[in-house]
Amino acid sequence: MHAPNGEPESTTTVLLTGADSQLAKALLRVLAKAAYRFDGRVFRVHALSHAQLDIADRQSVEAAFARFKPEWVINCAAYNAVDRAEMAAEEAYRVNSLGPELLASECALTGARLVHISSDYVFSGEPAEAAAQALNQCGITNCGLTENATPAPLSVYGQSKLAGEQAVLRILAERAIVIRTAWLYGVDGHNFVKTMLRLMAAAPDAQPLTVINDQIGSPTWVDALAHLIWQLIASPLNVGCGSGLFHYAGQGQCSWYEFALEIQRQALALKLLDKAVPISGIDSLSYAAKALEKGNKLALRPSYSALNSDRVRQCLTGQNTALTHCPELWRDWRWQLKAMLEDYAAQVY
């Protein structure tokens, strides 16, 4: 294969774990739309589900590397059941900590590089921290937590994700790219946007939906994250960006309550909903108490976990063709939501 300028295109073999996840599906969808090319590099992807590759099983990992000989690994496999993880800590750590460690170790042996996805739940978002970050960490794109913010996870899920990213960086250093992201949603899988659409469509007249209003974060369209990942792999700049830890999320910040209001506003405009539903805010403690009355114990979530994406944006500045691949990449979260809902509406209609 040759690039438009006549130069031969290089082909990169990628092993993609967690193939059933919404991020893995977005990575494959985005790559297919780009004709499997980013910046003169052709990607050959082997996407494996949990049934095909258990990342926490050493023999399974070794067999996959021996068969596919990847130059890059993108790890989308994760234990994401935040509340269940409180009672299933061993399994959460097995998938979120041991799994990434085994992948990183095999990458170190074979010379492959690793993209590992982590979470904003590695932070606590205590009020003092939130106030300091909101005042002092504003940058090119948005206020929010930078890569220098101190992790302090409140839940087993967050603790296991922190252990996983630390293992990857310890083993691979700059041969790894660890991306903390937040509040992912897209047309595939289970996520807040699709849940809200379903609840709003099914809600009886005048029956309000109750949504948490004191947890602040950065909603992120999974397709935009997928574009970023392919761009980082394709870009020669990724080796010279210093540490392998990056934050990426939709720009700006909001509460879950504000997110729900915007979902409804845009969904009505796109005729994905035929009526407005009252939405009321509730604080985290009250919401958890109501859940407990129904027999559901909720894990603690960070009160503030908006992410600042300045560092990864600066890393790609200068030859960032990701902007042409995905105009919403660095835009406000409302624009990303609009792009997702338009894609969703096209599927529905």
Coordinates of C-alpha atoms in Angstrom, one line a residue:
M1 CA 0.0 0.0 0.0
H2 CA 1.1 3.6 -0.7
A3 CA 0.2 6.9 0.8
P4 CA -1.1 9.8 -1.4
N5 CA 2.5 11.2 -1.7
G6 CA 3.7 7.9 -3.1
E7 CA 5.6 6.8 -0.1
P8 CA 4.9 3.2 1.2
E9 CA 2.5 3.0 4.0
S10 CA 3.5 1.2 7.1
T11 CA 1.2 -1.4 8.6
T12 CA 0.8 -1.7 12.4
T13 CA -0.6 -4.8 14.0
V14 CA -2.8 -4.1 17.0
L15 CA -4.2 -6.5 19.6
L16 CA -7.5 -5.1 21.0
T17 CA -8.8 -6.6 24.3
G18 CA -12.3 -6.3 25.6
A19 CA -13.8 -6.4 22.2
D20 CA -17.4 -6.3 23.5
S21 CA -16.9 -3.0 25.3
Q22 CA -18.3 0.2 24.0
L23 CA -14.8 1.7 23.6
A24 CA -13.5 -1.3 21.6
K25 CA -16.6 -1.1 19.3
A26 CA -16.0 2.6 18.9
L27 CA -12.3 2.0 18.0
L28 CA -13.3 -0.4 15.3
R29 CA -16.0 1.8 14.0
V30 CA -13.8 4.9 13.8
L31 CA -11.0 3.0 12.2
A32 CA -13.3 1.5 9.6
K33 CA -14.6 5.0 8.7
A34 CA -11.0 6.1 8.3
A35 CA -10.4 3.2 5.9
Y36 CA -8.1 1.7 8.5
R37 CA -5.6 4.5 8.0
F38 CA -4.4 7.3 10.3
D39 CA -1.5 9.6 9.1
G40 CA -0.1 7.2 6.5
R41 CA -0.2 4.3 8.8
V42 CA -2.4 1.3 8.1
F43 CA -3.8 -0.7 11.1
R44 CA -4.4 -4.4 11.2
V45 CA -6.5 -5.1 14.3
H46 CA -7.2 -8.4 16.1
A47 CA -10.1 -7.7 18.4
L48 CA -10.6 -10.3 21.1
S49 CA -13.4 -10.7 23.6
H50 CA -13.0 -12.0 27.2
A51 CA -14.0 -15.4 25.9
Q52 CA -11.1 -15.3 23.5
L53 CA -8.6 -13.6 25.8
D54 CA -8.6 -13.5 29.6
I55 CA -6.1 -10.7 30.2
A56 CA -5.7 -11.9 33.8
D57 CA -4.5 -15.4 32.7
R58 CA -0.8 -15.5 31.9
Q59 CA -1.1 -18.4 29.5
S60 CA -4.0 -16.8 27.6
V61 CA -2.0 -13.6 27.2
E62 CA 1.2 -15.4 26.1
A63 CA -0.8 -17.4 23.5
A64 CA -2.4 -14.2 22.1
F65 CA 0.9 -12.4 21.7
A66 CA 2.5 -15.5 20.2
R67 CA -0.3 -15.9 17.6
F68 CA -0.8 -12.2 16.6
K69 CA 2.6 -10.7 17.3
P70 CA 1.2 -7.2 18.1
E71 CA 3.2 -4.0 17.8
W72 CA 0.6 -2.2 19.9
V73 CA -2.0 -3.5 22.4
I74 CA -5.1 -1.4 23.3
N75 CA -6.5 -2.7 26.6
C76 CA -10.3 -2.0 26.8
A77 CA -10.9 -5.0 29.1
A78 CA -12.1 -3.9 32.5
Y79 CA -14.3 -4.7 35.5
N80 CA -16.6 -1.7 35.4
A81 CA -19.4 -2.7 37.8
V82 CA -18.6 0.0 40.3
D83 CA -21.1 -1.0 43.0
R84 CA -20.7 -4.8 42.6
A85 CA -16.9 -4.3 43.0
E86 CA -17.3 -3.5 46.7
M87 CA -18.4 -7.1 47.3
A88 CA -16.2 -8.6 44.5
A89 CA -12.8 -6.9 45.2
E90 CA -10.8 -10.0 44.2
E91 CA -12.3 -10.1 40.8
A92 CA -12.1 -6.3 40.3
Y93 CA -8.4 -6.4 41.1
R94 CA -7.9 -9.5 39.0
V95 CA -9.2 -7.8 35.9
N96 CA -8.3 -4.1 36.6
S97 CA -4.8 -4.6 38.2
L98 CA -3.4 -8.1 37.4
G99 CA -4.7 -8.1 33.8
P100 CA -2.9 -4.8 32.8
E101 CA 0.2 -6.0 34.7
L102 CA 0.4 -9.2 32.6
L103 CA -0.2 -7.3 29.4
A104 CA 2.5 -4.8 30.3
S105 CA 4.9 -7.6 31.2
E106 CA 4.3 -9.4 27.9
C107 CA 4.8 -6.1 26.0
A108 CA 8.1 -5.6 27.8
L109 CA 9.2 -9.1 26.6
T110 CA 8.1 -8.7 23.0
G111 CA 8.8 -5.0 22.4
A112 CA 5.1 -4.1 21.9
R113 CA 3.6 -0.9 23.2
L114 CA 0.5 -0.6 25.3
V115 CA -2.5 1.8 25.5
H116 CA -4.3 1.3 28.8
I117 CA -7.5 3.0 29.7
S118 CA -8.0 4.2 33.3
S119 CA -10.7 6.2 35.1
D120 CA -11.5 9.5 36.8
Y121 CA -12.6 7.3 39.7
V122 CA -8.9 7.2 40.9
F123 CA -9.7 10.6 42.4
S124 CA -11.8 11.5 45.5
G125 CA -12.9 15.0 44.5
E126 CA -12.9 16.2 48.1
P127 CA -14.3 19.8 48.3
A128 CA -10.9 21.4 49.2
E129 CA -9.2 19.6 46.3
A130 CA -12.0 20.5 43.9
A131 CA -11.9 24.2 44.8
A132 CA -8.1 24.4 44.4
Q133 CA -8.2 22.6 41.1
A134 CA -11.1 24.6 39.7
L135 CA -9.3 27.9 40.6
N136 CA -5.7 27.0 39.8
Q137 CA -5.7 24.3 37.0
C138 CA -7.4 26.1 34.2
G139 CA -5.6 25.7 30.9
I140 CA -6.1 25.8 27.2
T141 CA -9.1 23.6 27.1
N142 CA -10.8 23.5 30.5
C143 CA -10.5 23.6 34.2
G144 CA -10.2 20.3 35.8
L145 CA -7.8 17.8 37.3
T146 CA -4.4 17.5 35.6
E147 CA -2.1 14.5 35.5
N148 CA -0.3 16.0 38.5
A149 CA -3.3 15.8 40.8
T150 CA -2.9 13.2 43.6
P151 CA -5.1 10.1 43.3
A152 CA -7.2 9.1 46.3
P153 CA -9.8 6.6 45.1
L154 CA -12.9 6.1 47.3
S155 CA -14.1 2.8 45.9
V156 CA -12.7 -0.7 45.3
Y157 CA -13.2 0.0 41.6
G158 CA -11.2 3.2 41.7
Q159 CA -8.5 1.5 43.8
S160 CA -8.2 -1.4 41.4
K161 CA -8.0 1.0 38.4
L162 CA -5.2 3.0 40.1
A163 CA -3.3 -0.2 40.8
G164 CA -3.6 -1.2 37.2
E165 CA -2.3 2.0 35.7
Q166 CA 0.6 2.1 38.3
A167 CA 1.6 -1.4 37.3
V168 CA 1.6 -0.5 33.6
L169 CA 3.7 2.6 34.0
R170 CA 6.1 0.9 36.4
I171 CA 6.8 -1.9 33.9
L172 CA 6.7 0.0 30.6
A173 CA 7.4 3.6 31.5
E174 CA 7.1 5.7 28.3
R175 CA 6.4 2.6 26.2
A176 CA 2.9 2.8 27.7
I177 CA 0.2 5.3 27.1
V178 CA -2.3 5.4 30.1
I179 CA -5.4 7.5 29.4
R180 CA -7.7 8.5 32.3
T181 CA -11.1 9.3 30.9
A182 CA -14.5 9.9 32.4
W183 CA -18.3 9.4 32.0
L184 CA -18.0 7.5 28.7
Y185 CA -21.1 7.2 26.5
G186 CA -21.8 6.2 23.0
V187 CA -24.3 4.4 20.7
D188 CA -23.1 0.9 22.0
G189 CA -23.5 -0.8 25.3
H190 CA -24.9 0.5 28.6
N191 CA -24.2 4.1 29.5
F192 CA -25.8 7.2 31.2
V193 CA -27.1 8.7 27.9
K194 CA -28.9 5.6 26.7
T195 CA -30.2 4.9 30.2
M196 CA -31.6 8.5 30.4
L197 CA -33.2 8.2 27.0
R198 CA -34.9 4.9 28.0
L199 CA -36.1 6.3 31.4
M200 CA -37.4 9.5 29.8
A201 CA -39.3 7.6 27.1
A202 CA -40.9 5.3 29.6
A203 CA -41.6 7.8 32.4
P204 CA -45.3 8.3 33.3
D205 CA -46.7 11.8 32.8
A206 CA -45.6 14.2 35.6
Q207 CA -43.4 11.5 37.2
P208 CA -40.0 13.2 37.7
L209 CA -36.7 11.6 37.2
T210 CA -34.2 12.1 40.1
V211 CA -30.6 12.6 39.2
I212 CA -27.5 13.4 41.3
N213 CA -26.6 17.0 41.3
D214 CA -23.4 17.2 43.5
Q215 CA -21.0 15.0 41.5
I216 CA -19.1 17.0 38.9
G217 CA -17.3 15.5 36.0
S218 CA -16.6 15.6 32.2
P219 CA -18.9 13.6 29.9
T220 CA -16.9 12.0 27.1
W221 CA -18.1 10.7 23.8
V222 CA -16.5 7.4 23.3
D223 CA -15.9 7.9 19.5
A224 CA -13.9 11.1 20.3
L225 CA -11.7 9.0 22.7
A226 CA -11.3 6.4 20.0
H227 CA -10.1 9.0 17.5
L228 CA -7.6 10.3 20.1
I229 CA -6.2 6.8 20.7
W230 CA -5.6 6.1 17.0
Q231 CA -4.0 9.5 16.6
L232 CA -1.7 8.9 19.5
I233 CA -0.6 5.6 18.1
A234 CA -0.1 7.0 14.6
S235 CA 1.7 10.1 15.7
P236 CA 5.5 10.1 16.0
L237 CA 5.1 12.6 18.8
N238 CA 3.8 10.1 21.3
V239 CA 7.4 9.0 22.2
G240 CA 8.5 12.5 23.1
C241 CA 5.7 13.5 25.3
G242 CA 7.3 12.7 28.6
S243 CA 5.3 10.5 31.0
G244 CA 2.9 8.0 29.5
L245 CA 0.0 9.3 31.6
F246 CA -2.7 11.5 29.9
H247 CA -6.1 12.8 30.8
Y248 CA -8.8 13.0 28.1
A249 CA -12.5 13.9 28.4
G250 CA -15.0 16.1 26.8
Q251 CA -14.2 19.8 27.5
G252 CA -15.9 21.6 30.3
Q253 CA -17.7 20.1 33.3
C254 CA -21.2 19.5 34.7
S255 CA -23.2 17.5 37.2
W256 CA -25.1 14.3 36.3
Y257 CA -28.3 16.5 36.8
E258 CA -27.1 19.1 34.3
F259 CA -26.0 16.3 31.9
A260 CA -29.5 14.8 32.1
L261 CA -31.1 18.1 31.3
E262 CA -29.0 18.6 28.3
I263 CA -29.6 15.0 27.1
Q264 CA -33.4 15.7 27.2
R265 CA -33.1 19.1 25.5
Q266 CA -31.1 17.7 22.6
A267 CA -33.2 14.5 22.3
L268 CA -36.4 16.5 22.1
A269 CA -34.8 18.6 19.3
L270 CA -33.9 15.5 17.4
K271 CA -37.3 13.9 18.0
L272 CA -35.8 11.0 19.9
L273 CA -38.3 11.9 22.7
D274 CA -41.9 13.1 22.1
K275 CA -42.4 14.8 25.5
A276 CA -40.4 16.5 28.2
V277 CA -40.1 14.8 31.6
P278 CA -39.6 16.6 34.9
I279 CA -36.0 16.1 36.2
S280 CA -35.1 17.0 39.8
G281 CA -31.7 17.0 41.5
I282 CA -30.7 15.1 44.5
D283 CA -27.5 15.0 46.6
S284 CA -25.4 11.9 46.7
L285 CA -26.1 11.1 50.4
S286 CA -29.9 11.2 49.9
Y287 CA -29.6 9.2 46.7
A288 CA -27.5 6.5 48.4
A289 CA -30.0 6.4 51.3
K290 CA -32.9 5.8 48.9
A291 CA -30.9 3.1 47.1
L292 CA -30.1 1.4 50.5
E293 CA -33.9 1.3 51.3
K294 CA -34.3 -0.8 48.2
G295 CA -31.5 -3.1 49.2
N296 CA -28.8 -1.6 46.9
K297 CA -25.6 -0.4 48.6
L298 CA -23.7 2.1 46.4
A299 CA -20.0 2.6 46.2
L300 CA -18.6 6.1 46.9
R301 CA -18.0 8.3 43.9
P302 CA -15.8 11.3 43.6
S303 CA -17.6 14.6 44.1
Y304 CA -15.3 16.3 41.6
S305 CA -13.5 14.5 38.8
A306 CA -13.6 16.8 35.8
L307 CA -10.4 16.1 33.8
N308 CA -8.1 18.7 32.2
S309 CA -7.0 17.5 28.7
D310 CA -4.4 20.2 28.0
R311 CA -1.4 17.9 28.2
V312 CA -2.5 15.4 25.5
R313 CA -3.7 18.3 23.3
Q314 CA -0.3 20.1 23.6
C315 CA 1.4 16.8 22.8
L316 CA -0.5 16.6 19.5
T317 CA -0.3 20.3 18.6
G318 CA 1.4 21.0 15.3
Q319 CA 0.4 18.1 13.2
N320 CA -2.9 17.2 14.8
T321 CA -4.9 15.7 11.9
A322 CA -7.2 14.2 14.5
L323 CA -9.1 17.5 14.2
T324 CA -9.9 16.6 10.6
H325 CA -10.9 13.1 11.6
C326 CA -13.1 14.2 14.5
P327 CA -14.1 17.9 14.7
E328 CA -15.6 17.3 18.2
L329 CA -12.3 16.0 19.7
W330 CA -11.5 19.2 21.6
R331 CA -15.0 20.7 21.8
D332 CA -17.3 21.3 24.7
W333 CA -19.1 18.1 26.0
R334 CA -22.4 19.5 24.7
W335 CA -21.1 19.3 21.1
Q336 CA -19.9 15.8 21.7
L337 CA -23.3 14.8 23.0
K338 CA -24.9 16.3 19.9
A339 CA -22.7 14.2 17.6
M340 CA -23.5 11.0 19.5
L341 CA -27.2 11.7 19.5
E342 CA -27.2 12.4 15.8
D343 CA -25.5 9.0 15.2
Y344 CA -28.0 7.4 17.5
A345 CA -31.0 9.0 15.8
A346 CA -29.7 7.8 12.4
Q347 CA -29.7 4.3 13.8
V348 CA -33.2 4.6 15.2
Y349 CA -34.7 6.1 12.1

